[in-house]
Amino acid sequence: MPAIRPVRATTLTVRVADTATGNAGAVQARLIDKMPAALKEGLNIEWVSGNPGQMQVQLVSGSLDVAFSGAIGTVDLNARGADLVLFGPGTNFHIRWVVRGDSPYFTPRDLIGKRIATQAEGSEQYKLSRVIAARNGVDLKRDVEVIFGPATSNLALFERGDVEAVLVPEPTATRLVARGARQIAHLGELWQKENKSDIPTFLVGLAARRRWVEENRNAATQIARLFALANRSIHDRPALLSEHAADLGIPPGETDAIGLLPQRMAGTYTTTWNKSLFDLIECQTALAVESGVLRQAPEKSFLVASSIDGS
């Protein structure tokens, strides 16, 4: 009688976006890589490098299985024929208004009529900034002159004095503050104050094609848990950010910036994926429609529950 061979568990290869160095999400993949193998059992995560602006296109084309997307971008792509969903935590809104240390400007409204630099016009960061700024009395389309570009280019414009202020994400904002610039507003906190919310303002979550999530539900939940664990580890030990300063694009010589990372960036990482957060995301989406940033409301739900606590 032939020997009975043990049946090997099926391993699913999943192509997951690896956020480019210099972005806040760049530490998440590195933290997941260090987690015990048991947490990744059955998964072969293939990290695919890419910039935030490319991820949604890669998802739609099928070159990525999982990436990051915001509510506004997801709804916009779905209106144009895609069918993407958000199924797990990513990052909270971490865009800051920053001016030079000797600037005469102290609030965003002080910058009306001035020249600023910010992220690409089609980015989730800029679109959500428009929504939040409008709620605080500044129309980014009409009240300021905007130069669009990547964070590194904006940093150069700012330091040359070509713009009065920048709307920049972390960790670029921390690098500027460490060099003597002054932060006049945190857009995520402005949103919370305006809406009397204690929930951090959502930026992006884990995204995939709806069909992929439906066909790989257990794997999607497992991936959502891994990112939640990575994010919670940062909340529990913010010093991890200083240890991963190189992944965040901060050179070793910028010791002041590296020292500021734990206190400035720990709150950037989303640790929940529940109804309260879904309600917040739906509110942000509705206001994006109201302010004209989105052309129309979503035709069907794009939020999928994932039990990130293992229940």
PDB file of N, CA and C in Angstrom, residues 148-240:
ATOM      1  N   PHE A 148       1.463  72.708  -7.616  1.00  0.00           N
ATOM      2  CA  PHE A 148       1.339  71.290  -7.295  1.00  0.00           C
ATOM      3  C   PHE A 148       2.643  70.545  -7.561  1.00  0.00           C
ATOM      4  N   GLY A 149       2.959  69.596  -6.686  1.00  0.00           N
ATOM      5  CA  GLY A 149       4.155  68.788  -6.897  1.00  0.00           C
ATOM      6  C   GLY A 149       4.356  67.806  -5.770  1.00  0.00           C
ATOM      7  N   PRO A 150       5.331  66.893  -5.909  1.00  0.00           N
ATOM      8  CA  PRO A 150       5.625  65.952  -4.825  1.00  0.00           C
ATOM      9  C   PRO A 150       6.179  66.679  -3.608  1.00  0.00           C
ATOM     10  N   ALA A 151       6.104  66.035  -2.465  1.00  0.00           N
ATOM     11  CA  ALA A 151       6.502  66.671  -1.208  1.00  0.00           C
ATOM     12  C   ALA A 151       7.941  67.170  -1.240  1.00  0.00           C
ATOM     13  N   THR A 152       8.843  66.415  -1.858  1.00  0.00           N
ATOM     14  CA  THR A 152      10.244  66.837  -1.886  1.00  0.00           C
ATOM     15  C   THR A 152      10.417  68.125  -2.699  1.00  0.00           C
ATOM     16  N   SER A 153       9.681  68.247  -3.800  1.00  0.00           N
ATOM     17  CA  SER A 153       9.754  69.470  -4.611  1.00  0.00           C
ATOM     18  C   SER A 153       9.158  70.651  -3.854  1.00  0.00           C
ATOM     19  N   ASN A 154       8.064  70.391  -3.165  1.00  0.00           N
ATOM     20  CA  ASN A 154       7.437  71.458  -2.378  1.00  0.00           C
ATOM     21  C   ASN A 154       8.365  71.953  -1.277  1.00  0.00           C
ATOM     22  N   LEU A 155       9.095  71.018  -0.696  1.00  0.00           N
ATOM     23  CA  LEU A 155      10.048  71.393   0.350  1.00  0.00           C
ATOM     24  C   LEU A 155      11.100  72.353  -0.217  1.00  0.00           C
ATOM     25  N   ALA A 156      11.594  72.063  -1.431  1.00  0.00           N
ATOM     26  CA  ALA A 156      12.605  72.922  -2.052  1.00  0.00           C
ATOM     27  C   ALA A 156      12.030  74.305  -2.372  1.00  0.00           C
ATOM     28  N   LEU A 157      10.816  74.363  -2.896  1.00  0.00           N
ATOM     29  CA  LEU A 157      10.167  75.647  -3.188  1.00  0.00           C
ATOM     30  C   LEU A 157      10.034  76.473  -1.917  1.00  0.00           C
ATOM     31  N   PHE A 158       9.637  75.817  -0.848  1.00  0.00           N
ATOM     32  CA  PHE A 158       9.421  76.486   0.430  1.00  0.00           C
ATOM     33  C   PHE A 158      10.733  77.055   0.974  1.00  0.00           C
ATOM     34  N   GLU A 159      11.765  76.239   0.941  1.00  0.00           N
ATOM     35  CA  GLU A 159      13.035  76.669   1.530  1.00  0.00           C
ATOM     36  C   GLU A 159      13.718  77.749   0.687  1.00  0.00           C
ATOM     37  N   ARG A 160      13.383  77.837  -0.605  1.00  0.00           N
ATOM     38  CA  ARG A 160      13.919  78.917  -1.440  1.00  0.00           C
ATOM     39  C   ARG A 160      13.123  80.201  -1.289  1.00  0.00           C
ATOM     40  N   GLY A 161      11.961  80.114  -0.649  1.00  0.00           N
ATOM     41  CA  GLY A 161      11.123  81.290  -0.484  1.00  0.00           C
ATOM     42  C   GLY A 161      10.200  81.557  -1.666  1.00  0.00           C
ATOM     43  N   ASP A 162      10.012  80.538  -2.545  1.00  0.00           N
ATOM     44  CA  ASP A 162       9.151  80.711  -3.717  1.00  0.00           C
ATOM     45  C   ASP A 162       7.673  80.631  -3.364  1.00  0.00           C
ATOM     46  N   VAL A 163       7.336  80.100  -2.201  1.00  0.00           N
ATOM     47  CA  VAL A 163       5.950  80.026  -1.735  1.00  0.00           C
ATOM     48  C   VAL A 163       5.917  80.479  -0.279  1.00  0.00           C
ATOM     49  N   GLU A 164       4.759  80.959   0.148  1.00  0.00           N
ATOM     50  CA  GLU A 164       4.600  81.439   1.530  1.00  0.00           C
ATOM     51  C   GLU A 164       4.318  80.317   2.514  1.00  0.00           C
ATOM     52  N   ALA A 165       3.785  79.225   2.000  1.00  0.00           N
ATOM     53  CA  ALA A 165       3.419  78.116   2.882  1.00  0.00           C
ATOM     54  C   ALA A 165       3.338  76.837   2.056  1.00  0.00           C
ATOM     55  N   VAL A 166       3.352  75.725   2.760  1.00  0.00           N
ATOM     56  CA  VAL A 166       3.151  74.429   2.110  1.00  0.00           C
ATOM     57  C   VAL A 166       2.089  73.651   2.874  1.00  0.00           C
ATOM     58  N   LEU A 167       1.328  72.897   2.124  1.00  0.00           N
ATOM     59  CA  LEU A 167       0.434  71.892   2.689  1.00  0.00           C
ATOM     60  C   LEU A 167       1.141  70.573   2.449  1.00  0.00           C
ATOM     61  N   VAL A 168       1.740  70.007   3.478  1.00  0.00           N
ATOM     62  CA  VAL A 168       2.574  68.818   3.277  1.00  0.00           C
ATOM     63  C   VAL A 168       2.199  67.701   4.246  1.00  0.00           C
ATOM     64  N   PRO A 169       2.428  66.457   3.818  1.00  0.00           N
ATOM     65  CA  PRO A 169       2.172  65.313   4.690  1.00  0.00           C
ATOM     66  C   PRO A 169       3.368  65.041   5.579  1.00  0.00           C
ATOM     67  N   GLU A 170       3.181  64.117   6.498  1.00  0.00           N
ATOM     68  CA  GLU A 170       4.301  63.587   7.249  1.00  0.00           C
ATOM     69  C   GLU A 170       5.018  62.531   6.403  1.00  0.00           C
ATOM     70  N   PRO A 171       6.321  62.388   6.550  1.00  0.00           N
ATOM     71  CA  PRO A 171       7.189  63.022   7.540  1.00  0.00           C
ATOM     72  C   PRO A 171       7.803  64.350   7.084  1.00  0.00           C
ATOM     73  N   THR A 172       7.423  64.831   5.878  1.00  0.00           N
ATOM     74  CA  THR A 172       8.012  66.082   5.380  1.00  0.00           C
ATOM     75  C   THR A 172       7.743  67.243   6.335  1.00  0.00           C
ATOM     76  N   ALA A 173       6.533  67.293   6.905  1.00  0.00           N
ATOM     77  CA  ALA A 173       6.200  68.379   7.826  1.00  0.00           C
ATOM     78  C   ALA A 173       7.144  68.380   9.029  1.00  0.00           C
ATOM     79  N   THR A 174       7.432  67.203   9.551  1.00  0.00           N
ATOM     80  CA  THR A 174       8.336  67.111  10.697  1.00  0.00           C
ATOM     81  C   THR A 174       9.748  67.561  10.322  1.00  0.00           C
ATOM     82  N   ARG A 175      10.192  67.218   9.143  1.00  0.00           N
ATOM     83  CA  ARG A 175      11.524  67.644   8.696  1.00  0.00           C
ATOM     84  C   ARG A 175      11.600  69.176   8.640  1.00  0.00           C
ATOM     85  N   LEU A 176      10.521  69.813   8.162  1.00  0.00           N
ATOM     86  CA  LEU A 176      10.511  71.273   8.081  1.00  0.00           C
ATOM     87  C   LEU A 176      10.494  71.909   9.461  1.00  0.00           C
ATOM     88  N   VAL A 177       9.650  71.382  10.348  1.00  0.00           N
ATOM     89  CA  VAL A 177       9.572  71.924  11.704  1.00  0.00           C
ATOM     90  C   VAL A 177      10.921  71.790  12.414  1.00  0.00           C
ATOM     91  N   ALA A 178      11.592  70.669  12.203  1.00  0.00           N
ATOM     92  CA  ALA A 178      12.896  70.462  12.822  1.00  0.00           C
ATOM     93  C   ALA A 178      13.928  71.465  12.316  1.00  0.00           C
ATOM     94  N   ARG A 179      13.703  72.019  11.143  1.00  0.00           N
ATOM     95  CA  ARG A 179      14.635  73.005  10.575  1.00  0.00           C
ATOM     96  C   ARG A 179      14.238  74.440  10.917  1.00  0.00           C
ATOM     97  N   GLY A 180      13.216  74.599  11.738  1.00  0.00           N
ATOM     98  CA  GLY A 180      12.841  75.931  12.181  1.00  0.00           C
ATOM     99  C   GLY A 180      11.560  76.478  11.611  1.00  0.00           C
ATOM    100  N   ALA A 181      10.889  75.727  10.742  1.00  0.00           N
ATOM    101  CA  ALA A 181       9.593  76.173  10.225  1.00  0.00           C
ATOM    102  C   ALA A 181       8.536  76.046  11.318  1.00  0.00           C
ATOM    103  N   ARG A 182       7.372  76.622  11.053  1.00  0.00           N
ATOM    104  CA  ARG A 182       6.308  76.651  12.065  1.00  0.00           C
ATOM    105  C   ARG A 182       5.030  76.052  11.492  1.00  0.00           C
ATOM    106  N   GLN A 183       4.466  75.112  12.212  1.00  0.00           N
ATOM    107  CA  GLN A 183       3.186  74.514  11.818  1.00  0.00           C
ATOM    108  C   GLN A 183       2.057  75.396  12.333  1.00  0.00           C
ATOM    109  N   ILE A 184       1.149  75.806  11.424  1.00  0.00           N
ATOM    110  CA  ILE A 184       0.039  76.649  11.870  1.00  0.00           C
ATOM    111  C   ILE A 184      -1.276  75.885  11.943  1.00  0.00           C
ATOM    112  N   ALA A 185      -1.324  74.703  11.361  1.00  0.00           N
ATOM    113  CA  ALA A 185      -2.560  73.913  11.463  1.00  0.00           C
ATOM    114  C   ALA A 185      -2.301  72.477  11.035  1.00  0.00           C
ATOM    115  N   HIS A 186      -3.030  71.567  11.654  1.00  0.00           N
ATOM    116  CA  HIS A 186      -3.067  70.149  11.306  1.00  0.00           C
ATOM    117  C   HIS A 186      -4.465  69.928  10.746  1.00  0.00           C
ATOM    118  N   LEU A 187      -4.569  69.627   9.444  1.00  0.00           N
ATOM    119  CA  LEU A 187      -5.894  69.574   8.832  1.00  0.00           C
ATOM    120  C   LEU A 187      -6.791  68.505   9.438  1.00  0.00           C
ATOM    121  N   GLY A 188      -6.201  67.382   9.837  1.00  0.00           N
ATOM    122  CA  GLY A 188      -7.015  66.346  10.468  1.00  0.00           C
ATOM    123  C   GLY A 188      -7.640  66.831  11.760  1.00  0.00           C
ATOM    124  N   GLU A 189      -6.877  67.609  12.539  1.00  0.00           N
ATOM    125  CA  GLU A 189      -7.409  68.141  13.797  1.00  0.00           C
ATOM    126  C   GLU A 189      -8.433  69.236  13.544  1.00  0.00           C
ATOM    127  N   LEU A 190      -8.249  70.002  12.461  1.00  0.00           N
ATOM    128  CA  LEU A 190      -9.259  71.003  12.096  1.00  0.00           C
ATOM    129  C   LEU A 190     -10.592  70.325  11.790  1.00  0.00           C
ATOM    130  N   TRP A 191     -10.521  69.203  11.083  1.00  0.00           N
ATOM    131  CA  TRP A 191     -11.745  68.448  10.770  1.00  0.00           C
ATOM    132  C   TRP A 191     -12.422  67.988  12.064  1.00  0.00           C
ATOM    133  N   GLN A 192     -11.646  67.411  12.967  1.00  0.00           N
ATOM    134  CA  GLN A 192     -12.220  66.916  14.216  1.00  0.00           C
ATOM    135  C   GLN A 192     -12.893  68.041  15.003  1.00  0.00           C
ATOM    136  N   LYS A 193     -12.235  69.205  15.059  1.00  0.00           N
ATOM    137  CA  LYS A 193     -12.795  70.337  15.796  1.00  0.00           C
ATOM    138  C   LYS A 193     -14.078  70.832  15.149  1.00  0.00           C
ATOM    139  N   GLU A 194     -14.069  70.946  13.823  1.00  0.00           N
ATOM    140  CA  GLU A 194     -15.239  71.439  13.098  1.00  0.00           C
ATOM    141  C   GLU A 194     -16.428  70.505  13.264  1.00  0.00           C
ATOM    142  N   ASN A 195     -16.154  69.202  13.294  1.00  0.00           N
ATOM    143  CA  ASN A 195     -17.227  68.210  13.359  1.00  0.00           C
ATOM    144  C   ASN A 195     -17.426  67.623  14.749  1.00  0.00           C
ATOM    145  N   LYS A 196     -16.733  68.209  15.747  1.00  0.00           N
ATOM    146  CA  LYS A 196     -16.860  67.762  17.138  1.00  0.00           C
ATOM    147  C   LYS A 196     -16.687  66.246  17.248  1.00  0.00           C
ATOM    148  N   SER A 197     -15.625  65.745  16.619  1.00  0.00           N
ATOM    149  CA  SER A 197     -15.364  64.310  16.570  1.00  0.00           C
ATOM    150  C   SER A 197     -14.089  63.974  17.321  1.00  0.00           C
ATOM    151  N   ASP A 198     -14.107  62.854  18.027  1.00  0.00           N
ATOM    152  CA  ASP A 198     -12.884  62.399  18.692  1.00  0.00           C
ATOM    153  C   ASP A 198     -12.209  61.280  17.900  1.00  0.00           C
ATOM    154  N   ILE A 199     -12.748  60.982  16.708  1.00  0.00           N
ATOM    155  CA  ILE A 199     -12.173  59.947  15.849  1.00  0.00           C
ATOM    156  C   ILE A 199     -11.175  60.603  14.894  1.00  0.00           C
ATOM    157  N   PRO A 200      -9.936  60.104  14.823  1.00  0.00           N
ATOM    158  CA  PRO A 200      -8.964  60.691  13.889  1.00  0.00           C
ATOM    159  C   PRO A 200      -9.502  60.700  12.463  1.00  0.00           C
ATOM    160  N   THR A 201      -9.193  61.763  11.743  1.00  0.00           N
ATOM    161  CA  THR A 201      -9.679  61.932  10.384  1.00  0.00           C
ATOM    162  C   THR A 201      -9.045  60.901   9.457  1.00  0.00           C
ATOM    163  N   PHE A 202      -9.876  60.193   8.722  1.00  0.00           N
ATOM    164  CA  PHE A 202      -9.425  59.108   7.846  1.00  0.00           C
ATOM    165  C   PHE A 202      -8.769  59.648   6.573  1.00  0.00           C
ATOM    166  N   LEU A 203      -7.672  58.999   6.141  1.00  0.00           N
ATOM    167  CA  LEU A 203      -7.067  59.334   4.856  1.00  0.00           C
ATOM    168  C   LEU A 203      -7.202  58.172   3.871  1.00  0.00           C
ATOM    169  N   VAL A 204      -6.529  57.057   4.135  1.00  0.00           N
ATOM    170  CA  VAL A 204      -6.594  55.913   3.225  1.00  0.00           C
ATOM    171  C   VAL A 204      -6.732  54.617   4.012  1.00  0.00           C
ATOM    172  N   GLY A 205      -7.307  53.620   3.339  1.00  0.00           N
ATOM    173  CA  GLY A 205      -7.422  52.292   3.919  1.00  0.00           C
ATOM    174  C   GLY A 205      -6.965  51.256   2.917  1.00  0.00           C
ATOM    175  N   LEU A 206      -6.931  50.007   3.346  1.00  0.00           N
ATOM    176  CA  LEU A 206      -6.585  48.919   2.440  1.00  0.00           C
ATOM    177  C   LEU A 206      -7.682  48.761   1.407  1.00  0.00           C
ATOM    178  N   ALA A 207      -7.294  48.668   0.147  1.00  0.00           N
ATOM    179  CA  ALA A 207      -8.260  48.611  -0.946  1.00  0.00           C
ATOM    180  C   ALA A 207      -7.958  47.429  -1.859  1.00  0.00           C
ATOM    181  N   ALA A 208      -9.010  46.927  -2.477  1.00  0.00           N
ATOM    182  CA  ALA A 208      -8.868  45.840  -3.438  1.00  0.00           C
ATOM    183  C   ALA A 208     -10.097  45.850  -4.347  1.00  0.00           C
ATOM    184  N   ARG A 209     -10.030  45.078  -5.406  1.00  0.00           N
ATOM    185  CA  ARG A 209     -11.225  44.905  -6.238  1.00  0.00           C
ATOM    186  C   ARG A 209     -12.248  44.112  -5.443  1.00  0.00           C
ATOM    187  N   ARG A 210     -13.498  44.486  -5.572  1.00  0.00           N
ATOM    188  CA  ARG A 210     -14.561  43.830  -4.790  1.00  0.00           C
ATOM    189  C   ARG A 210     -14.544  42.317  -5.004  1.00  0.00           C
ATOM    190  N   ARG A 211     -14.384  41.894  -6.246  1.00  0.00           N
ATOM    191  CA  ARG A 211     -14.412  40.461  -6.541  1.00  0.00           C
ATOM    192  C   ARG A 211     -13.266  39.741  -5.833  1.00  0.00           C
ATOM    193  N   TRP A 212     -12.071  40.389  -5.780  1.00  0.00           N
ATOM    194  CA  TRP A 212     -10.943  39.736  -5.124  1.00  0.00           C
ATOM    195  C   TRP A 212     -11.246  39.521  -3.650  1.00  0.00           C
ATOM    196  N   VAL A 213     -11.827  40.512  -2.994  1.00  0.00           N
ATOM    197  CA  VAL A 213     -12.158  40.377  -1.569  1.00  0.00           C
ATOM    198  C   VAL A 213     -13.189  39.276  -1.366  1.00  0.00           C
ATOM    199  N   GLU A 214     -14.187  39.232  -2.230  1.00  0.00           N
ATOM    200  CA  GLU A 214     -15.233  38.209  -2.098  1.00  0.00           C
ATOM    201  C   GLU A 214     -14.669  36.805  -2.284  1.00  0.00           C
ATOM    202  N   GLU A 215     -13.696  36.669  -3.190  1.00  0.00           N
ATOM    203  CA  GLU A 215     -13.129  35.349  -3.475  1.00  0.00           C
ATOM    204  C   GLU A 215     -12.032  34.951  -2.492  1.00  0.00           C
ATOM    205  N   ASN A 216     -11.495  35.929  -1.760  1.00  0.00           N
ATOM    206  CA  ASN A 216     -10.385  35.664  -0.834  1.00  0.00           C
ATOM    207  C   ASN A 216     -10.669  36.301   0.522  1.00  0.00           C
ATOM    208  N   ARG A 217     -11.863  36.048   1.034  1.00  0.00           N
ATOM    209  CA  ARG A 217     -12.316  36.756   2.229  1.00  0.00           C
ATOM    210  C   ARG A 217     -11.406  36.519   3.425  1.00  0.00           C
ATOM    211  N   ASN A 218     -10.987  35.264   3.641  1.00  0.00           N
ATOM    212  CA  ASN A 218     -10.137  34.984   4.796  1.00  0.00           C
ATOM    213  C   ASN A 218      -8.778  35.668   4.665  1.00  0.00           C
ATOM    214  N   ALA A 219      -8.224  35.643   3.464  1.00  0.00           N
ATOM    215  CA  ALA A 219      -6.925  36.289   3.247  1.00  0.00           C
ATOM    216  C   ALA A 219      -7.042  37.797   3.441  1.00  0.00           C
ATOM    217  N   ALA A 220      -8.130  38.392   2.956  1.00  0.00           N
ATOM    218  CA  ALA A 220      -8.327  39.836   3.117  1.00  0.00           C
ATOM    219  C   ALA A 220      -8.397  40.201   4.599  1.00  0.00           C
ATOM    220  N   THR A 221      -9.119  39.410   5.373  1.00  0.00           N
ATOM    221  CA  THR A 221      -9.215  39.663   6.806  1.00  0.00           C
ATOM    222  C   THR A 221      -7.852  39.507   7.476  1.00  0.00           C
ATOM    223  N   GLN A 222      -7.090  38.493   7.072  1.00  0.00           N
ATOM    224  CA  GLN A 222      -5.765  38.272   7.639  1.00  0.00           C
ATOM    225  C   GLN A 222      -4.840  39.457   7.345  1.00  0.00           C
ATOM    226  N   ILE A 223      -4.895  39.976   6.127  1.00  0.00           N
ATOM    227  CA  ILE A 223      -4.070  41.128   5.759  1.00  0.00           C
ATOM    228  C   ILE A 223      -4.492  42.362   6.555  1.00  0.00           C
ATOM    229  N   ALA A 224      -5.808  42.558   6.705  1.00  0.00           N
ATOM    230  CA  ALA A 224      -6.290  43.694   7.498  1.00  0.00           C
ATOM    231  C   ALA A 224      -5.788  43.606   8.927  1.00  0.00           C
ATOM    232  N   ARG A 225      -5.742  42.403   9.485  1.00  0.00           N
ATOM    233  CA  ARG A 225      -5.246  42.228  10.855  1.00  0.00           C
ATOM    234  C   ARG A 225      -3.758  42.548  10.943  1.00  0.00           C
ATOM    235  N   LEU A 226      -2.993  42.142   9.946  1.00  0.00           N
ATOM    236  CA  LEU A 226      -1.549  42.420   9.959  1.00  0.00           C
ATOM    237  C   LEU A 226      -1.280  43.919   9.970  1.00  0.00           C
ATOM    238  N   PHE A 227      -2.007  44.665   9.137  1.00  0.00           N
ATOM    239  CA  PHE A 227      -1.805  46.113   9.117  1.00  0.00           C
ATOM    240  C   PHE A 227      -2.293  46.751  10.415  1.00  0.00           C
ATOM    241  N   ALA A 228      -3.378  46.229  10.971  1.00  0.00           N
ATOM    242  CA  ALA A 228      -3.849  46.758  12.251  1.00  0.00           C
ATOM    243  C   ALA A 228      -2.807  46.521  13.343  1.00  0.00           C
ATOM    244  N   LEU A 229      -2.206  45.333  13.350  1.00  0.00           N
ATOM    245  CA  LEU A 229      -1.162  45.037  14.343  1.00  0.00           C
ATOM    246  C   LEU A 229       0.044  45.955  14.168  1.00  0.00           C
ATOM    247  N   ALA A 230       0.440  46.193  12.911  1.00  0.00           N
ATOM    248  CA  ALA A 230       1.565  47.094  12.661  1.00  0.00           C
ATOM    249  C   ALA A 230       1.254  48.496  13.179  1.00  0.00           C
ATOM    250  N   ASN A 231       0.053  48.971  12.873  1.00  0.00           N
ATOM    251  CA  ASN A 231      -0.338  50.314  13.309  1.00  0.00           C
ATOM    252  C   ASN A 231      -0.418  50.414  14.825  1.00  0.00           C
ATOM    253  N   ARG A 232      -0.954  49.393  15.464  1.00  0.00           N
ATOM    254  CA  ARG A 232      -1.069  49.425  16.924  1.00  0.00           C
ATOM    255  C   ARG A 232       0.302  49.362  17.592  1.00  0.00           C
ATOM    256  N   SER A 233       1.237  48.659  16.961  1.00  0.00           N
ATOM    257  CA  SER A 233       2.575  48.585  17.550  1.00  0.00           C
ATOM    258  C   SER A 233       3.228  49.963  17.590  1.00  0.00           C
ATOM    259  N   ILE A 234       2.908  50.799  16.596  1.00  0.00           N
ATOM    260  CA  ILE A 234       3.434  52.171  16.588  1.00  0.00           C
ATOM    261  C   ILE A 234       2.785  52.989  17.702  1.00  0.00           C
ATOM    262  N   HIS A 235       1.480  52.824  17.893  1.00  0.00           N
ATOM    263  CA  HIS A 235       0.802  53.529  18.984  1.00  0.00           C
ATOM    264  C   HIS A 235       1.355  53.088  20.338  1.00  0.00           C
ATOM    265  N   ASP A 236       1.643  51.785  20.457  1.00  0.00           N
ATOM    266  CA  ASP A 236       2.141  51.257  21.724  1.00  0.00           C
ATOM    267  C   ASP A 236       3.592  51.654  21.985  1.00  0.00           C
ATOM    268  N   ARG A 237       4.370  51.768  20.909  1.00  0.00           N
ATOM    269  CA  ARG A 237       5.789  52.110  21.066  1.00  0.00           C
ATOM    270  C   ARG A 237       6.182  53.088  19.964  1.00  0.00           C
ATOM    271  N   PRO A 238       5.852  54.366  20.123  1.00  0.00           N
ATOM    272  CA  PRO A 238       6.132  55.360  19.092  1.00  0.00           C
ATOM    273  C   PRO A 238       7.597  55.459  18.684  1.00  0.00           C
ATOM    274  N   ALA A 239       8.505  55.008  19.553  1.00  0.00           N
ATOM    275  CA  ALA A 239       9.928  55.055  19.215  1.00  0.00           C
ATOM    276  C   ALA A 239      10.258  54.238  17.973  1.00  0.00           C
ATOM    277  N   LEU A 240       9.361  53.341  17.582  1.00  0.00           N
ATOM    278  CA  LEU A 240       9.558  52.582  16.348  1.00  0.00           C
ATOM    279  C   LEU A 240       9.752  53.509  15.149  1.00  0.00           C
TER     280      LEU A 240
END
